[in-house]
Amino acid sequence: MLDKLTGLDREASRRRLGIPGYDMAPRFAVAGIVEASNGLGTLEELAIIQVLAPDAPLKIAVP
């Protein structure tokens, strides 16, 4: 989702030894107005899930 937002700059990892772990969340600094001009892609993802599970109740989580 974060790749769809503009106005954020990714900060360098603070880890000094070893490679960053898969569970380390990226950090961002606000560099301007934060926008998602083309949306976050949630409706497109819902359409794909509806095809895969047409009879299941569905919901979308947006952090």
The first five atom37 places (N, CA, C, CB, O) and aatype in JSON, in Angstrom:
{
  "aatype": [12, 10, 3, 11, 10, 16, 7, 10, 3, 1, 6, 0, 15, 1, 1, 1, 10, 7, 9, 14, 7, 18, 3, 12, 0, 14, 1, 13, 0, 19, 0, 7, 9, 19, 6, 0, 15, 2, 7, 10, 7, 16, 10, 6, 6, 10, 0, 9, 9, 5, 19, 10, 0, 14, 3, 0, 14, 10, 11, 9, 0, 19, 14],
  "atom_mask": [
    [1, 1, 1, 1, 1],
    [1, 1, 1, 1, 1],
    [1, 1, 1, 1, 1],
    [1, 1, 1, 1, 1],
    [1, 1, 1, 1, 1],
    [1, 1, 1, 1, 1],
    [1, 1, 1, 0, 1],
    [1, 1, 1, 1, 1],
    [1, 1, 1, 1, 1],
    [1, 1, 1, 1, 1],
    [1, 1, 1, 1, 1],
    [1, 1, 1, 1, 1],
    [1, 1, 1, 1, 1],
    [1, 1, 1, 1, 1],
    [1, 1, 1, 1, 1],
    [1, 1, 1, 1, 1],
    [1, 1, 1, 1, 1],
    [1, 1, 1, 0, 1],
    [1, 1, 1, 1, 1],
    [1, 1, 1, 1, 1],
    [1, 1, 1, 0, 1],
    [1, 1, 1, 1, 1],
    [1, 1, 1, 1, 1],
    [1, 1, 1, 1, 1],
    [1, 1, 1, 1, 1],
    [1, 1, 1, 1, 1],
    [1, 1, 1, 1, 1],
    [1, 1, 1, 1, 1],
    [1, 1, 1, 1, 1],
    [1, 1, 1, 1, 1],
    [1, 1, 1, 1, 1],
    [1, 1, 1, 0, 1],
    [1, 1, 1, 1, 1],
    [1, 1, 1, 1, 1],
    [1, 1, 1, 1, 1],
    [1, 1, 1, 1, 1],
    [1, 1, 1, 1, 1],
    [1, 1, 1, 1, 1],
    [1, 1, 1, 0, 1],
    [1, 1, 1, 1, 1],
    [1, 1, 1, 0, 1],
    [1, 1, 1, 1, 1],
    [1, 1, 1, 1, 1],
    [1, 1, 1, 1, 1],
    [1, 1, 1, 1, 1],
    [1, 1, 1, 1, 1],
    [1, 1, 1, 1, 1],
    [1, 1, 1, 1, 1],
    [1, 1, 1, 1, 1],
    [1, 1, 1, 1, 1],
    [1, 1, 1, 1, 1],
    [1, 1, 1, 1, 1],
    [1, 1, 1, 1, 1],
    [1, 1, 1, 1, 1],
    [1, 1, 1, 1, 1],
    [1, 1, 1, 1, 1],
    [1, 1, 1, 1, 1],
    [1, 1, 1, 1, 1],
    [1, 1, 1, 1, 1],
    [1, 1, 1, 1, 1],
    [1, 1, 1, 1, 1],
    [1, 1, 1, 1, 1],
    [1, 1, 1, 1, 1]
  ],
  "atom_positions": [
    [[0.82, -1.19, 0.0], [0.0, 0.0, 0.0], [0.86, 1.25, 0.0], [-0.93, 0.0, 1.2], [0.51, 2.25, -0.63]],
    [[1.99, 1.22, 0.7], [2.8, 2.42, 0.83], [3.38, 2.89, -0.5], [3.92, 2.18, 1.8], [3.7, 4.07, -0.65]],
    [[3.53, 1.99, -1.46], [4.06, 2.4, -2.76], [3.04, 3.2, -3.56], [4.49, 1.19, -3.55], [3.4, 3.8, -4.57]],
    [[1.79, 3.22, -3.13], [0.75, 3.98, -3.82], [0.6, 5.4, -3.24], [-0.57, 3.24, -3.74], [-0.16, 6.2, -3.78]],
    [[1.31, 5.7, -2.16], [1.23, 7.02, -1.54], [2.38, 7.91, -2.0], [1.25, 6.89, -0.01], [3.51, 7.46, -2.17]],
    [[2.06, 9.18, -2.21], [3.1, 10.17, -2.5], [3.23, 11.09, -1.3], [2.77, 10.98, -3.8], [2.32, 11.17, -0.48]],
    [[4.34, 11.79, -1.2], [4.57, 12.72, -0.1], [5.31, 12.1, 1.07], [0.0, 0.0, 0.0], [5.41, 12.72, 2.13]],
    [[5.83, 10.88, 0.89], [6.59, 10.21, 1.94], [7.98, 9.86, 1.43], [5.85, 8.94, 2.43], [8.13, 9.44, 0.29]],
    [[8.99, 10.03, 2.27], [10.35, 9.61, 1.96], [10.72, 8.47, 2.9], [11.36, 10.79, 2.1], [10.56, 8.57, 4.11]],
    [[11.21, 7.39, 2.33], [11.62, 6.24, 3.14], [12.93, 6.56, 3.84], [11.75, 4.96, 2.27], [13.87, 7.04, 3.2]],
    [[12.99, 6.31, 5.13], [14.2, 6.55, 5.91], [15.08, 5.3, 5.89], [13.86, 6.95, 7.36], [14.59, 4.18, 5.77]],
    [[16.38, 5.52, 6.02], [17.33, 4.41, 6.05], [17.13, 3.6, 7.32], [18.79, 4.94, 5.96], [16.68, 4.11, 8.35]],
    [[17.46, 2.32, 7.23], [17.35, 1.44, 8.38], [18.27, 1.91, 9.49], [17.66, 0.0, 7.99], [19.37, 2.4, 9.22]],
    [[17.85, 1.76, 10.72], [18.67, 2.17, 11.87], [19.54, 1.03, 12.37], [17.78, 2.68, 13.0], [20.38, 1.23, 13.26]],
    [[19.35, -0.15, 11.82], [20.15, -1.3, 12.25], [21.58, -1.1, 11.79], [19.57, -2.62, 11.7], [21.83, -0.76, 10.64]],
    [[22.53, -1.32, 12.7], [23.94, -1.09, 12.39], [24.69, -2.38, 12.06], [24.62, -0.39, 13.55], [25.69, -2.36, 11.34]],
    [[24.22, -3.5, 12.58], [24.87, -4.78, 12.32], [23.89, -5.74, 11.68], [25.45, -5.38, 13.62], [22.72, -5.79, 12.08]],
    [[24.34, -6.48, 10.72], [23.5, -7.47, 10.08], [22.51, -6.84, 9.11], [0.0, 0.0, 0.0], [22.43, -5.62, 8.96]],
    [[21.78, -7.71, 8.45], [20.79, -7.22, 7.5], [19.47, -6.97, 8.23], [20.59, -8.23, 6.33], [19.2, -7.6, 9.25]],
    [[18.64, -6.07, 7.71], [17.34, -5.83, 8.35], [16.5, -7.1, 8.32], [16.59, -4.68, 7.65], [16.47, -7.81, 7.32]],
    [[15.82, -7.38, 9.4], [14.96, -8.55, 9.48], [13.68, -8.33, 8.7], [0.0, 0.0, 0.0], [13.26, -7.2, 8.48]],
    [[13.04, -9.43, 8.29], [11.8, -9.33, 7.52], [10.69, -8.68, 8.32], [11.36, -10.71, 7.05], [9.74, -8.14, 7.75]],
    [[10.79, -8.72, 9.64], [9.72, -8.18, 10.48], [9.94, -6.72, 10.88], [9.59, -9.02, 11.72], [9.14, -6.17, 11.64]],
    [[10.99, -6.1, 10.38], [11.25, -4.69, 10.71], [10.42, -3.79, 9.8], [12.76, -4.35, 10.58], [10.59, -3.81, 8.58]],
    [[9.54, -3.03, 10.38], [8.68, -2.15, 9.59], [9.5, -0.99, 9.03], [7.51, -1.62, 10.44], [10.36, -0.45, 9.73]],
    [[9.24, -0.6, 7.79], [9.94, 0.55, 7.23], [9.5, 1.83, 7.92], [9.69, 0.66, 5.71], [8.38, 1.93, 8.43]],
    [[10.4, 2.8, 7.93], [10.1, 4.1, 8.53], [10.05, 5.14, 7.42], [11.16, 4.49, 9.61], [10.81, 5.08, 6.46]],
    [[9.14, 6.1, 7.58], [8.97, 7.13, 6.56], [8.96, 8.5, 7.22], [7.66, 6.91, 5.76], [8.58, 8.65, 8.39]],
    [[9.38, 9.51, 6.47], [9.28, 10.9, 6.9], [8.33, 11.6, 5.93], [10.7, 11.61, 6.92], [8.34, 11.33, 4.73]],
    [[7.51, 12.48, 6.46], [6.58, 13.22, 5.62], [7.36, 14.29, 4.87], [5.43, 13.86, 6.47], [8.05, 15.12, 5.47]],
    [[7.25, 14.26, 3.53], [7.99, 15.19, 2.69], [7.07, 16.15, 1.96], [8.85, 14.43, 1.69], [7.54, 17.02, 1.22]],
    [[5.79, 16.01, 2.15], [4.82, 16.86, 1.47], [3.43, 16.39, 1.82], [0.0, 0.0, 0.0], [3.22, 15.7, 2.82]],
    [[2.47, 16.77, 1.0], [1.1, 16.35, 1.21], [1.01, 14.86, 0.88], [0.11, 17.19, 0.34], [1.4, 14.44, -0.21]],
    [[0.5, 14.07, 1.81], [0.38, 12.63, 1.61], [-0.93, 12.37, 0.86], [0.42, 11.85, 2.97], [-2.02, 12.7, 1.33]],
    [[-0.8, 11.77, -0.33], [-1.95, 11.52, -1.19], [-1.86, 10.13, -1.82], [-2.06, 12.59, -2.28], [-0.78, 9.56, -1.95]],
    [[-3.0, 9.63, -2.19], [-3.09, 8.41, -3.0], [-3.93, 8.78, -4.22], [-3.73, 7.19, -2.18], [-5.11, 8.43, -4.3]],
    [[-3.33, 9.49, -5.15], [-4.05, 10.04, -6.3], [-4.79, 9.0, -7.11], [-3.09, 10.77, -7.19], [-5.87, 9.27, -7.64]],
    [[-4.24, 7.81, -7.21], [-4.87, 6.74, -7.99], [-5.51, 5.69, -7.09], [-3.85, 6.09, -8.9], [-5.77, 4.58, -7.54]],
    [[-5.77, 6.03, -5.85], [-6.37, 5.1, -4.91], [-5.35, 4.15, -4.3], [0.0, 0.0, 0.0], [-4.17, 4.2, -4.64]],
    [[-5.81, 3.3, -3.41], [-4.93, 2.36, -2.72], [-4.98, 0.95, -3.3], [-5.28, 2.32, -1.26], [-4.26, 0.07, -2.84]],
    [[-5.82, 0.73, -4.29], [-5.91, -0.59, -4.91], [-6.8, -1.57, -4.19], [0.0, 0.0, 0.0], [-6.85, -2.74, -4.56]],
    [[-7.51, -1.12, -3.16], [-8.33, -2.05, -2.38], [-9.52, -2.58, -3.17], [-8.81, -1.38, -1.12], [-9.89, -3.74, -3.01]],
    [[-10.13, -1.75, -4.01], [-11.29, -2.23, -4.79], [-10.87, -3.25, -5.83], [-12.0, -1.06, -5.47], [-11.61, -4.19, -6.11]],
    [[-9.68, -3.06, -6.42], [-9.17, -4.03, -7.38], [-8.89, -5.37, -6.69], [-7.89, -3.5, -8.05], [-9.18, -6.43, -7.25]],
    [[-8.33, -5.31, -5.48], [-8.07, -6.53, -4.73], [-9.39, -7.23, -4.35], [-7.25, -6.21, -3.47], [-9.47, -8.45, -4.4]],
    [[-10.39, -6.46, -3.97], [-11.69, -7.03, -3.63], [-12.28, -7.76, -4.84], [-12.66, -5.94, -3.13], [-12.85, -8.84, -4.68]],
    [[-12.18, -7.19, -6.02], [-12.71, -7.82, -7.22], [-12.04, -9.17, -7.47], [-12.53, -6.9, -8.44], [-12.7, -10.13, -7.87]],
    [[-10.73, -9.26, -7.24], [-10.0, -10.52, -7.41], [-10.48, -11.54, -6.38], [-8.48, -10.29, -7.28], [-10.7, -12.71, -6.72]],
    [[-10.63, -11.11, -5.14], [-11.06, -12.03, -4.08], [-12.49, -12.51, -4.31], [-10.95, -11.35, -2.7], [-12.81, -13.67, -4.03]],
    [[-13.34, -11.64, -4.83], [-14.73, -12.05, -5.1], [-14.79, -13.16, -6.15], [-15.55, -10.85, -5.57], [-15.67, -14.02, -6.09]],
    [[-13.87, -13.13, -7.1], [-13.81, -14.2, -8.1], [-13.34, -15.5, -7.46], [-12.88, -13.79, -9.28], [-13.85, -16.58, -7.78]],
    [[-12.36, -15.41, -6.56], [-11.8, -16.59, -5.92], [-12.73, -17.2, -4.88], [-10.48, -16.25, -5.28], [-12.74, -18.42, -4.68]],
    [[-13.52, -16.37, -4.21], [-14.41, -16.85, -3.15], [-15.78, -16.18, -3.3], [-13.81, -16.57, -1.73], [-16.14, -15.34, -2.48]],
    [[-16.53, -16.54, -4.34], [-17.77, -15.82, -4.63], [-18.87, -15.93, -3.57], [-18.31, -16.3, -5.92], [-19.72, -15.05, -3.46]],
    [[-18.86, -17.01, -2.78], [-19.93, -17.2, -1.8], [-19.52, -16.83, -0.38], [-20.38, -18.62, -1.83], [-20.32, -16.97, 0.55]],
    [[-18.3, -16.36, -0.2], [-17.8, -16.05, 1.14], [-18.07, -14.58, 1.49], [-16.3, -16.36, 1.25], [-18.01, -13.72, 0.61]],
    [[-18.36, -14.29, 2.76], [-18.45, -12.89, 3.18], [-17.05, -12.28, 3.14], [-19.09, -12.76, 4.6], [-16.1, -12.89, 3.61]],
    [[-16.94, -11.09, 2.6], [-15.61, -10.46, 2.43], [-15.56, -9.11, 3.12], [-15.27, -10.31, 0.94], [-16.58, -8.45, 3.32]],
    [[-14.36, -8.73, 3.47], [-14.13, -7.39, 4.0], [-12.73, -6.95, 3.57], [-14.28, -7.36, 5.55], [-11.89, -7.78, 3.21]],
    [[-12.49, -5.65, 3.61], [-11.19, -5.08, 3.25], [-10.64, -4.38, 4.47], [-11.31, -4.1, 2.03], [-11.34, -3.61, 5.13]],
    [[-9.39, -4.66, 4.78], [-8.7, -3.96, 5.88], [-7.73, -2.95, 5.29], [-7.94, -4.98, 6.81], [-6.9, -3.29, 4.45]],
    [[-7.84, -1.71, 5.73], [-6.92, -0.66, 5.29], [-6.25, -0.11, 6.54], [-7.67, 0.48, 4.48], [-6.91, 0.49, 7.39]],
    [[-4.92, -0.31, 6.66], [-4.22, 0.16, 7.88], [-4.22, 1.67, 7.99], [-2.79, -0.35, 7.9], [-3.68, 2.22, 8.94]]
  ]
}
